[in-house]
Amino acid sequence: MLFGGELWDGQVSAIYDDLFVYNTKKHTWSQITSGKGPSPRSSSQGFTYKQYLFIHGGEYASRSQSQFVHFKDVFRFDVNQCIWEELPLKGGPSSRSGHRIVPWKKSAIAFGGFYDNALETRYFNDVWILSQLDTVGSWTEVTVPTHNDAPHPRSGHCLGMHEDTLFVYGGYSTEKASRFKRAEATVHHDLWCMNLAGLGVLGGAPVVWQRIKMAGIPPPIRSAVSTVTYGKRMLLFGGVVDLDSTGGKTVSTFYNDLFAFHMDSKRFFPMVLQKPKKPLKNVILSDKKAGDSSSSSSESGGSDAELEDELEDADIAETAKETSKEIPKVSYEQNQLTLQVTPFKRMDAMLCVDGHTLYVYGGLLEEGKKEITMNDLFSINMNRMETYEVHHSMNLSEATWLAEESGSEGAGSWETNSTVMSEDYMGRSDEEDEELDDPSPIPANVDLRAALANSNNDELEDETEEHAAPDAVPMDDIPLGRTTVKGKKGMKLHKEQLESQLGSKSSIPTPLTTEEPFKEFYTRTEDFWIQTSLQSFAELQESTAASSAPLELSSVPEKDQRRIKIDSQRFARLRYNEATELMKQLAIVEERQKEEVEYFAKLREAKKKYEEEAAARAAAEEDEENEESEDEEA
């Protein structure tokens, strides 16, 4: 079921209050018309309980995106009777959007969110329980000891529930600029849990937050990640990360990978596509479904030589996946070698699980200042993990965008224009950047452009602001990038964050250089990937209790050993591609820092030269005045 949403075309915003149902057997959409329901809104949260659909909170934006209204109401839709009903609730969480809510037994748990009225922005980290779902409903706040560490207030996070334990991963928060402080955004890369088993039980364990180390192979730092619960796993799809590049610009990188957080063992694993057991048909470039991706359940054997061939095929397939930097005419990617399909990169997609099938609907993509809202639909069988099936695609290159190139910066979404920072790096002072700052102002009448040009230096950009360094990379060379000017503090923090995911600071193996071939990387780190694949296989089979003790490949049935070896290569390939991209980003940031150091050195040199010339001119004028005075006296 799909309720509400927003479409921003660069000029006006359309907010919806309609309700649609997708039939997973007939693969058709149907709109449900009923009595008065929730007002138009986006970023609301919904969950199902018995025959009911619940909608809570959300936001409404005016057509010009200049005014926002947040909601705190709760509506219940009875699927059997097709009737909306607003619950007569008292108290409860304040008005908000961007929060998350998950079912728990006969109740639902809500966490986080934000409120913005244009004058102030508030983020939340409170926990609420919505109970009495069959009747009038009731809100109860979960209180924790004041001395207990808690997740930083946030929105857009991932929320999962396993038995009595609530999990919170990632999210986003920002602080607005003021007279004394620049705007500062944080993309959180942390994991928390709260055990609710003792809630309301006399003598039960106190309810506290606990921060968890991210074990296994977690996704790289990113925001706007989509999530849904699948059994004991919390599935994570897509997202976006912003990078401060040369010239003080920000480039956004979008993702379409799938990760699973195993809530019982508290470990992350990537969900990689498996080699199809039967050849796939080529996808017709239209809104029709993909070709038959069903496969036989029989296991196929293979020799080490065949395994080596598959490793070669993986290299070829990875190259075959490279596509044009232009926005494509379809909203998916198809591997030219294996014909496997993956939804195009995006953030804020909607996820739903029906049985063992995961559905991915819509999302957002940015290309420059253009914001593309998607309405496509894909599904994948989680048992086979062979390919995504295309139920509906869209031509991304023809997405409506009415803003001029120099016009609007976008819809002002709480997920956009973010400087990537980790909570671990918050609290640093601007004083640490003094070596790049010139403490004394440069006189307004100094022609710095001419001064630097006379010193054989590069010219300043026409739109220099606060002495920002000049561009060094044409923005046309950056694919699918969103550009906004950023400060050097965010760049420095991003560098530290990149370094934390690479080399000795990361628990996951990293290529020695961007030039190290994949085969050498895998051979050097094979033991780690085999062990990771064994752990993933054991948990998926639910045959081994969660344990950090090493497993032996020989303990696995021989027919499964080949699969484990192949998965280990796929895990390694995913990390190899991810790490080499991070290393390239780190090189860009380091180059950007080097340019800034050189640039401010040139500014200081130009200022010193100007002051020397000004002093010489002043001395010459003084000598001339003295000579004239002496002549007059004579």
C-alpha positions as semicolon CSV with decimal commas, in nm:
position;residue;x (nm);y (nm);z (nm)
1;M;0,000;0,000;0,000
2;L;0,119;0,351;-0,086
3;F;-0,011;0,669;0,075
4;G;0,069;1,034;0,002
5;G;0,405;1,168;-0,108
6;E;0,554;1,471;-0,278
7;L;0,667;1,575;-0,625
8;W;0,894;1,878;-0,674
9;D;0,945;1,992;-1,035
10;G;1,183;2,279;-0,961
11;Q;0,910;2,543;-0,940
12;V;0,614;2,410;-0,744
13;S;0,555;2,123;-0,506
14;A;0,262;1,881;-0,532
15;I;0,160;1,701;-0,210
16;Y;-0,068;1,397;-0,227
17;D;-0,327;1,231;-0,003
18;D;-0,424;0,940;-0,227
19;L;-0,403;0,570;-0,140
20;F;-0,289;0,301;-0,382
21;V;-0,266;-0,078;-0,355
22;Y;-0,036;-0,296;-0,562
23;N;-0,152;-0,651;-0,639
24;T;0,162;-0,866;-0,625
25;K;-0,005;-1,151;-0,814
26;K;-0,160;-0,951;-1,098
27;H;0,114;-0,684;-1,092
28;T;-0,136;-0,400;-1,112
29;W;-0,191;-0,073;-0,923
30;S;-0,538;0,024;-0,797
31;Q;-0,644;0,348;-0,631
32;I;-0,871;0,324;-0,327
33;T;-1,127;0,598;-0,282
34;S;-1,293;0,629;0,058
35;G;-1,414;0,885;0,307
36;K;-1,212;1,166;0,456
37;G;-0,864;1,052;0,551
38;P;-0,532;1,216;0,633
39;S;-0,466;1,555;0,473
40;P;-0,204;1,574;0,194
41;R;0,145;1,507;0,332
42;S;0,485;1,352;0,274
43;S;0,746;1,190;0,499
44;S;0,473;1,032;0,713
45;Q;0,521;0,688;0,863
46;G;0,296;0,387;0,818
47;F;0,268;0,030;0,941
48;T;0,015;-0,252;0,918
49;Y;-0,156;-0,440;1,199
50;K;-0,419;-0,706;1,129
51;Q;-0,652;-0,552;0,868
52;Y;-0,543;-0,196;0,946
53;L;-0,303;0,050;0,788
54;F;-0,181;0,319;1,030
55;I;-0,045;0,659;0,919
56;H;0,134;0,887;1,166
57;G;0,278;1,238;1,134
58;G;0,443;1,379;0,822
59;E;0,475;1,724;0,671
60;Y;0,300;1,951;0,423
61;A;0,490;2,205;0,213
62;S;0,338;2,498;0,025
63;R;0,364;2,497;-0,353
64;S;0,664;2,730;-0,340
65;Q;0,834;2,529;-0,062
66;S;0,839;2,845;0,152
67;Q;0,612;2,717;0,432
68;F;0,603;2,384;0,614
69;V;0,344;2,227;0,844
70;H;0,417;1,916;1,051
71;F;0,156;1,672;1,183
72;K;0,117;1,455;1,495
73;D;-0,216;1,289;1,414
74;V;-0,272;0,913;1,372
75;F;-0,514;0,770;1,113
76;R;-0,626;0,410;1,080
77;F;-0,753;0,262;0,753
78;D;-0,968;-0,053;0,771
79;V;-0,887;-0,256;0,460
80;N;-1,201;-0,470;0,496
81;Q;-1,441;-0,174;0,513
82;C;-1,233;0,084;0,320
83;I;-1,287;0,343;0,592
84;W;-1,045;0,600;0,737
85;E;-1,065;0,686;1,106
86;E;-0,862;0,941;1,304
87;L;-0,774;0,807;1,648
88;P;-0,875;1,041;1,935
89;L;-0,530;1,036;2,094
90;K;-0,410;1,263;2,372
91;G;-0,047;1,352;2,433
92;G;0,204;1,152;2,235
93;P;0,504;1,263;2,029
94;S;0,509;1,623;1,907
95;S;0,448;1,713;1,543
96;R;0,725;1,573;1,323
97;S;0,831;1,404;1,001
98;G;1,131;1,196;0,898
99;H;1,078;0,969;1,200
100;R;1,050;0,591;1,184
101;I;0,794;0,349;1,330
102;V;0,788;-0,033;1,347
103;P;0,531;-0,288;1,477
104;W;0,603;-0,466;1,806
105;K;0,368;-0,738;1,932
106;K;0,027;-0,565;1,960
107;S;0,183;-0,218;1,956
108;A;0,416;-0,002;1,748
109;I;0,741;0,180;1,838
110;A;0,825;0,530;1,706
111;F;1,168;0,693;1,728
112;G;1,325;1,022;1,621
113;G;1,221;1,265;1,348
114;F;1,246;1,642;1,309
115;Y;1,040;1,962;1,314
116;D;1,112;2,273;1,106
117;N;0,899;2,589;1,104
118;A;1,153;2,802;0,910
119;L;1,249;2,979;1,235
120;E;1,394;2,679;1,413
121;T;1,477;2,315;1,345
122;R;1,451;2,049;1,613
123;Y;1,556;1,686;1,589
124;F;1,428;1,420;1,828
125;N;1,560;1,102;1,989
126;D;1,256;1,012;2,199
127;V;1,090;0,668;2,196
128;W;0,711;0,626;2,201
129;I;0,485;0,320;2,212
130;L;0,148;0,329;2,035
131;S;-0,076;0,063;2,194
132;Q;-0,447;-0,033;2,191
133;L;-0,434;-0,053;1,811
134;D;-0,771;-0,231;1,791
135;T;-0,957;0,042;1,979
136;V;-0,890;0,412;2,047
137;G;-0,509;0,392;2,064
138;S;-0,279;0,518;2,338
139;W;0,067;0,681;2,342
140;T;0,324;0,601;2,612
141;E;0,674;0,751;2,621
142;V;0,964;0,521;2,701
143;T;1,180;0,690;2,963
144;V;1,548;0,609;3,007
145;P;1,787;0,713;3,285
146;T;1,925;1,062;3,230
147;H;2,282;0,939;3,274
148;N;2,240;0,680;2,998
149;D;2,407;0,757;2,665
150;A;2,150;0,778;2,387
151;P;2,153;0,814;2,007
152;H;2,199;1,170;1,886
153;P;1,865;1,325;1,778
154;R;1,810;1,242;1,410
155;S;1,573;1,171;1,124
156;G;1,587;0,948;0,818
157;H;1,740;0,663;1,018
158;C;1,685;0,289;0,989
159;L;1,467;0,123;1,255
160;G;1,422;-0,248;1,315
161;M;1,262;-0,471;1,578
162;H;1,365;-0,827;1,666
163;E;1,178;-0,998;1,950
164;D;1,196;-0,733;2,227
165;T;1,500;-0,541;2,099
166;L;1,478;-0,215;1,905
167;F;1,765;-0,126;1,668
168;V;1,856;0,220;1,534
169;Y;2,113;0,263;1,256
170;G;2,240;0,580;1,089
171;G;2,033;0,888;1,015
172;Y;2,077;1,257;0,952
173;S;2,063;1,580;1,151
174;T;2,159;1,942;1,096
175;E;2,196;2,270;1,277
176;K;2,083;2,589;1,107
177;A;2,322;2,876;1,054
178;S;2,313;3,174;1,290
179;R;2,508;3,495;1,342
180;F;2,766;3,300;1,538
181;K;2,771;2,961;1,370
182;R;2,763;2,819;1,020
183;A;2,511;2,554;0,921
184;E;2,641;2,211;1,013
185;A;2,506;1,874;0,901
186;T;2,578;1,527;1,035
187;V;2,535;1,192;0,865
188;H;2,535;0,944;1,152
189;H;2,718;0,615;1,112
190;D;2,639;0,437;1,437
191;L;2,430;0,149;1,569
192;W;2,219;0,140;1,887
193;C;1,980;-0,103;2,053
194;M;1,723;-0,094;2,335
195;N;1,579;-0,402;2,505
196;L;1,213;-0,346;2,593
197;A;1,154;-0,684;2,760
198;G;1,150;-0,533;3,109
199;L;0,918;-0,246;3,016
200;G;0,628;-0,228;3,261
201;V;0,740;-0,545;3,440
202;L;0,779;-0,517;3,815
203;G;1,142;-0,582;3,894
204;G;1,225;-0,601;3,526
205;A;1,554;-0,486;3,378
206;P;1,575;-0,108;3,323
207;V;1,526;0,015;2,971
208;V;1,854;0,169;2,850
209;W;2,026;0,249;2,523
210;Q;2,334;0,050;2,429
211;R;2,574;0,142;2,150
212;I;2,684;-0,157;1,942
213;K;3,004;-0,206;1,748
214;M;2,925;-0,250;1,380
215;A;3,051;-0,602;1,311
216;G;3,063;-0,792;0,985
217;I;3,068;-0,580;0,668
218;P;2,857;-0,268;0,727
219;P;2,765;-0,032;0,443
220;P;2,988;0,274;0,397
221;I;2,874;0,602;0,550
222;R;2,565;0,736;0,374
223;S;2,225;0,894;0,438
224;A;1,870;0,847;0,305
225;V;1,904;0,467;0,329
226;S;1,582;0,267;0,285
227;T;1,501;-0,014;0,525
228;V;1,251;-0,294;0,589
229;T;1,244;-0,591;0,826
230;Y;1,271;-0,939;0,676
231;G;1,255;-1,207;0,945
232;K;1,555;-1,158;1,172
233;R;1,719;-0,925;0,923
234;M;1,693;-0,553;0,863
235;L;1,745;-0,490;0,492
236;L;1,921;-0,168;0,385
237;F;1,903;-0,039;0,027
238;G;2,064;0,252;-0,156
239;G;2,137;0,595;-0,011
240;V;2,359;0,893;-0,090
241;V;2,690;1,035;0,030
242;D;2,821;1,388;-0,031
243;L;3,187;1,456;-0,104
244;D;3,366;1,790;-0,087
245;S;3,568;1,791;-0,410
246;T;3,820;2,030;-0,557
247;G;3,699;2,384;-0,592
248;G;3,488;2,365;-0,276
249;K;3,206;2,185;-0,456
250;T;3,002;1,894;-0,325
251;V;2,947;1,583;-0,537
252;S;2,672;1,340;-0,438
253;T;2,725;0,969;-0,499
254;F;2,412;0,752;-0,506
255;Y;2,397;0,378;-0,433
256;N;2,182;0,080;-0,530
257;D;2,343;-0,192;-0,320
258;L;2,164;-0,410;-0,067
259;F;2,288;-0,495;0,283
260;A;2,139;-0,708;0,560
261;F;2,181;-0,645;0,931
262;H;2,127;-0,970;1,120
263;M;1,955;-0,852;1,436
264;D;2,010;-1,179;1,622
265;S;2,389;-1,184;1,577
266;K;2,426;-0,804;1,534
267;R;2,633;-0,834;1,215
268;F;2,612;-0,673;0,872
269;F;2,653;-0,860;0,544
270;P;2,614;-0,745;0,183
271;M;2,342;-0,912;-0,022
272;V;2,510;-0,982;-0,355
273;L;2,346;-1,120;-0,668
274;Q;2,412;-1,490;-0,729
275;K;2,497;-1,639;-1,066
276;P;2,169;-1,740;-1,234
277;K;2,115;-2,113;-1,261
278;K;1,939;-2,062;-1,592
279;P;2,018;-1,806;-1,862
280;L;1,818;-1,486;-1,820
281;K;1,627;-1,318;-2,099
282;N;1,717;-0,966;-2,202
283;V;1,497;-0,702;-2,043
284;I;1,271;-0,520;-2,289
285;L;1,337;-0,147;-2,257
286;S;0,980;-0,059;-2,175
287;D;0,747;-0,067;-1,878
288;K;0,689;-0,440;-1,920
289;K;0,821;-0,697;-1,680
290;A;1,164;-0,848;-1,721
291;G;1,212;-1,188;-1,875
292;D;1,159;-1,509;-1,680
293;S;1,417;-1,521;-1,401
294;S;1,292;-1,845;-1,245
295;S;1,545;-2,114;-1,197
296;S;1,585;-2,480;-1,114
297;S;1,642;-2,585;-0,754
298;S;1,906;-2,840;-0,847
299;E;2,262;-2,778;-0,727
300;S;2,541;-2,770;-0,981
301;G;2,891;-2,878;-0,902
302;G;3,209;-2,725;-1,030
303;S;3,582;-2,757;-1,025
304;D;3,840;-2,505;-0,904
305;A;3,906;-2,423;-1,270
306;E;3,538;-2,337;-1,316
307;L;3,555;-2,128;-1,000
308;E;3,851;-1,940;-1,148
309;D;3,650;-1,886;-1,465
310;E;3,369;-1,737;-1,260
311;L;3,619;-1,500;-1,102
312;E;3,726;-1,394;-1,452
313;D;3,359;-1,354;-1,549
314;A;3,308;-1,131;-1,245
315;D;3,585;-0,900;-1,370
316;I;3,429;-0,889;-1,717
317;A;3,082;-0,840;-1,574
318;E;3,200;-0,552;-1,358
319;T;3,341;-0,383;-1,667
320;A;3,021;-0,456;-1,857
321;K;2,820;-0,276;-1,591
322;E;2,995;0,054;-1,664
323;T;2,744;0,281;-1,833
324;S;2,732;0,631;-1,969
325;K;2,754;0,919;-1,724
326;E;2,440;1,062;-1,880
327;I;2,100;1,008;-1,720
328;P;1,968;0,684;-1,877
329;K;1,637;0,627;-2,052
330;V;1,547;0,347;-1,811
331;S;1,557;0,341;-1,431
332;Y;1,759;0,024;-1,394
333;E;2,100;-0,115;-1,480
334;Q;2,147;-0,439;-1,672
335;N;2,470;-0,631;-1,675
336;Q;2,556;-0,686;-2,041
337;L;2,724;-1,019;-1,969
338;T;2,491;-1,191;-1,721
339;L;2,174;-0,988;-1,808
340;Q;2,113;-0,941;-1,435
341;V;1,907;-0,631;-1,349
342;T;1,953;-0,387;-1,059
343;P;1,743;-0,075;-0,988
344;F;1,921;0,247;-1,075
345;K;2,103;0,429;-0,794
346;R;1,874;0,630;-0,565
347;M;1,792;0,748;-0,214
348;D;1,472;0,733;-0,008
349;A;1,317;0,440;-0,195
350;M;1,021;0,257;-0,040
351;L;1,074;-0,109;0,055
352;C;0,820;-0,384;0,123
353;V;0,855;-0,759;0,182
354;D;0,584;-1,007;0,078
355;G;0,681;-1,360;0,173
356;H;1,035;-1,401;0,041
357;T;1,007;-1,123;-0,218
358;L;1,150;-0,775;-0,165
359;Y;0,984;-0,486;-0,352
360;V;1,162;-0,157;-0,425
361;Y;0,947;0,140;-0,525
362;G;1,049;0,489;-0,634
363;G;1,303;0,716;-0,468
364;L;1,500;1,029;-0,554
365;L;1,800;1,097;-0,777
366;E;1,981;1,426;-0,833
367;E;2,168;1,522;-1,147
368;G;2,326;1,862;-1,095
369;K;2,042;2,080;-0,969
370;K;1,781;1,856;-1,124
371;E;1,582;1,642;-0,880
372;I;1,426;1,329;-1,029
373;T;1,137;1,165;-0,845
374;M;1,099;0,801;-0,950
375;N;0,780;0,594;-0,972
376;D;0,929;0,263;-1,087
377;L;0,888;-0,077;-0,922
378;F;1,118;-0,380;-0,889
379;S;1,120;-0,706;-0,696
380;I;1,372;-0,974;-0,612
381;N;1,340;-1,324;-0,468
382;M;1,543;-1,318;-0,146
383;N;1,597;-1,694;-0,153
384;R;1,755;-1,696;-0,499
385;M;1,904;-1,344;-0,517
386;E;1,962;-1,385;-0,891
387;T;1,820;-1,067;-1,044
388;Y;1,563;-0,794;-0,991
389;E;1,243;-0,821;-1,187
390;V;1,125;-0,503;-1,358
391;H;0,753;-0,441;-1,303
392;H;0,760;-0,079;-1,411
393;S;1,044;0,139;-1,538
394;M;1,060;0,509;-1,624
395;N;1,262;0,724;-1,862
396;L;1,486;0,919;-1,627
397;S;1,612;1,148;-1,903
398;E;1,256;1,276;-1,963
399;A;1,173;1,347;-1,597
400;T;0,995;1,683;-1,564
401;W;1,214;1,965;-1,431
402;L;1,104;2,325;-1,479
403;A;1,371;2,514;-1,288
404;E;1,630;2,710;-1,483
405;E;1,995;2,613;-1,459
406;S;2,072;2,909;-1,237
407;G;1,746;2,882;-1,048
408;S;1,626;2,678;-0,756
409;E;1,857;2,465;-0,550
410;G;1,588;2,202;-0,506
411;A;1,307;2,122;-0,273
412;G;1,501;2,187;0,042
413;S;1,464;1,827;0,155
414;W;1,607;1,746;0,497
415;E;1,822;1,481;0,329
416;T;1,996;1,709;0,077
417;N;2,285;1,954;0,083
418;S;2,452;1,767;0,367
419;T;2,815;1,780;0,468
420;V;2,922;1,426;0,545
421;M;3,034;1,407;0,906
422;S;3,035;1,132;1,165
423;E;2,917;1,172;1,520
424;D;3,265;1,059;1,626
425;Y;3,410;1,381;1,486
426;M;3,163;1,629;1,628
427;G;3,279;1,897;1,869
428;R;3,596;1,994;1,687
429;S;3,684;2,361;1,695
430;D;3,738;2,590;1,401
431;E;4,064;2,684;1,573
432;E;4,213;2,365;1,432
433;D;4,195;2,518;1,087
434;E;4,388;2,834;1,174
435;E;4,680;2,734;0,956
436;L;4,454;2,778;0,652
437;D;4,301;3,107;0,769
438;D;4,442;3,454;0,725
439;P;4,363;3,623;1,057
440;S;4,390;3,979;0,930
441;P;4,160;4,116;0,661
442;I;4,287;4,201;0,315
443;P;4,222;4,564;0,215
444;A;3,918;4,595;-0,008
445;N;4,104;4,800;-0,270
446;V;4,366;4,531;-0,334
447;D;4,344;4,379;-0,682
448;L;4,420;4,024;-0,573
449;R;4,338;3,885;-0,916
450;A;4,602;4,103;-1,077
451;A;4,848;4,044;-0,794
452;L;4,818;3,666;-0,825
453;A;4,827;3,680;-1,205
454;N;5,150;3,882;-1,191
455;S;5,295;3,607;-0,974
456;N;5,218;3,344;-1,243
457;N;4,934;3,206;-1,031
458;D;4,600;3,076;-1,145
459;E;4,324;3,332;-1,167
460;L;4,050;3,339;-0,909
461;E;3,703;3,225;-1,001
462;D;3,451;3,500;-1,074
463;E;3,222;3,390;-0,795
464;T;3,482;3,366;-0,517
465;E;3,320;3,376;-0,175
466;E;3,515;3,421;0,146
467;H;3,839;3,356;-0,048
468;A;3,735;3,006;-0,156
469;A;3,993;2,815;-0,357
470;P;3,954;2,811;-0,736
471;D;3,793;2,522;-0,919
472;A;4,035;2,261;-1,045
473;V;3,797;2,004;-1,197
474;P;3,533;2,094;-1,460
475;M;3,196;2,003;-1,311
476;D;3,093;1,853;-1,645
477;D;3,331;1,567;-1,565
478;I;3,139;1,471;-1,251
479;P;2,848;1,231;-1,318
480;L;2,514;1,270;-1,142
481;G;2,663;1,530;-0,909
482;R;2,494;1,789;-0,693
483;T;2,710;2,099;-0,642
484;T;2,702;2,339;-0,349
485;V;2,982;2,541;-0,191
486;K;3,115;2,388;0,132
487;G;3,362;2,492;0,401
488;K;3,703;2,347;0,471
489;K;3,596;2,222;0,813
490;G;3,350;1,979;0,658
491;M;3,619;1,874;0,411
492;K;3,866;1,804;0,692
493;L;3,609;1,599;0,882
494;H;3,520;1,409;0,566
495;K;3,886;1,322;0,517
496;E;3,904;1,177;0,868
497;Q;3,585;0,984;0,802
498;L;3,721;0,841;0,477
499;E;4,044;0,739;0,651
500;S;3,844;0,561;0,921
501;Q;3,700;0,332;0,652
502;L;4,037;0,252;0,496
503;G;4,368;0,091;0,585
504;S;4,466;0,006;0,941
505;K;4,177;0,213;1,083
506;S;3,923;-0,024;0,926
507;S;3,847;-0,379;1,037
508;I;3,775;-0,474;0,675
509;P;4,063;-0,539;0,431
510;T;4,151;-0,258;0,192
511;P;4,338;-0,261;-0,141
512;L;4,698;-0,141;-0,107
513;T;4,644;0,113;-0,385
514;T;4,378;0,195;-0,643
515;E;4,600;0,017;-0,895
516;E;4,615;-0,317;-0,712
517;P;4,438;-0,579;-0,929
518;F;4,136;-0,748;-0,776
519;K;4,290;-1,093;-0,803
520;E;4,591;-0,986;-0,597
521;F;4,366;-0,820;-0,341
522;Y;4,150;-1,131;-0,307
523;T;4,447;-1,369;-0,284
524;R;4,605;-1,153;-0,014
525;T;4,285;-1,134;0,194
526;E;4,117;-1,464;0,104
527;D;4,106;-1,598;0,462
528;F;3,899;-1,298;0,577
529;W;3,644;-1,333;0,297
530;I;3,611;-1,710;0,337
531;Q;3,545;-1,661;0,708
532;T;3,294;-1,384;0,637
533;S;3,117;-1,601;0,379
534;L;3,106;-1,890;0,626
535;Q;2,947;-1,669;0,891
536;S;2,692;-1,537;0,644
537;F;2,609;-1,887;0,519
538;A;2,570;-2,021;0,873
539;E;2,335;-1,743;0,974
540;L;2,127;-1,771;0,659
541;Q;2,094;-2,145;0,720
542;E;2,021;-2,075;1,089
543;S;2,233;-2,379;1,163
544;T;2,492;-2,205;1,379
545;A;2,435;-1,990;1,684
546;A;2,568;-1,637;1,664
547;S;2,936;-1,662;1,746
548;S;3,255;-1,480;1,667
549;A;3,455;-1,805;1,679
550;P;3,619;-1,895;1,345
551;L;3,444;-2,155;1,134
552;E;3,609;-2,417;0,916
553;L;3,526;-2,460;0,547
554;S;3,563;-2,835;0,592
555;S;3,272;-2,830;0,840
556;V;3,033;-2,732;0,559
557;P;2,884;-2,994;0,325
558;E;3,092;-3,027;0,012
559;K;2,805;-2,916;-0,214
560;D;2,793;-2,583;-0,026
561;Q;3,168;-2,517;-0,019
562;R;3,170;-2,395;-0,377
563;R;2,891;-2,149;-0,304
564;I;3,082;-2,019;-0,002
565;K;3,394;-1,964;-0,214
566;I;3,194;-1,781;-0,480
567;D;3,024;-1,565;-0,217
568;S;3,362;-1,484;-0,064
569;Q;3,474;-1,350;-0,402
570;R;3,156;-1,147;-0,438
571;F;3,201;-0,998;-0,090
572;A;3,561;-0,917;-0,175
573;R;3,459;-0,764;-0,510
574;L;3,204;-0,542;-0,336
575;R;3,462;-0,422;-0,083
576;Y;3,725;-0,377;-0,355
577;N;3,499;-0,150;-0,561
578;E;3,380;0,035;-0,251
579;A;3,731;0,087;-0,111
580;T;3,887;0,198;-0,439
581;E;3,609;0,455;-0,473
582;L;3,674;0,577;-0,118
583;M;4,047;0,599;-0,196
584;K;3,971;0,809;-0,503
585;Q;3,750;1,035;-0,292
586;L;4,029;1,065;-0,035
587;A;4,274;1,165;-0,309
588;I;4,031;1,438;-0,422
589;V;3,996;1,570;-0,068
590;E;4,374;1,569;-0,014
591;E;4,423;1,753;-0,343
592;R;4,157;2,002;-0,237
593;Q;4,338;2,062;0,094
594;K;4,670;2,105;-0,084
595;E;4,515;2,359;-0,319
596;E;4,371;2,554;-0,028
597;V;4,706;2,564;0,153
598;E;4,878;2,687;-0,165
599;Y;4,597;2,930;-0,236
600;F;4,605;3,098;0,103
601;A;4,984;3,107;0,086
602;K;4,946;3,300;-0,240
603;L;4,699;3,533;-0,074
604;R;4,941;3,603;0,208
605;E;5,224;3,656;-0,040
606;A;5,009;3,894;-0,245
607;K;4,907;4,082;0,068
608;K;5,268;4,107;0,185
609;K;5,375;4,232;-0,157
610;Y;5,093;4,486;-0,156
611;E;5,188;4,610;0,192
612;E;5,554;4,643;0,087
613;E;5,455;4,834;-0,226
614;A;5,214;5,049;-0,023
615;A;5,487;5,122;0,230
616;A;5,730;5,209;-0,051
617;R;5,472;5,440;-0,209
618;A;5,404;5,604;0,126
619;A;5,778;5,654;0,184
620;A;5,819;5,797;-0,165
621;E;5,526;6,033;-0,111
622;E;5,673;6,141;0,222
623;D;6,013;6,208;0,060
624;E;5,842;6,406;-0,214
625;E;5,650;6,613;0,041
626;N;5,971;6,680;0,233
627;E;6,147;6,795;-0,084
628;E;5,860;7,027;-0,173
629;S;5,863;7,170;0,179
630;E;6,239;7,233;0,157
631;D;6,197;7,405;-0,183
632;E;5,928;7,633;-0,042
633;E;6,147;7,729;0,253
634;A;6,434;7,802;0,016
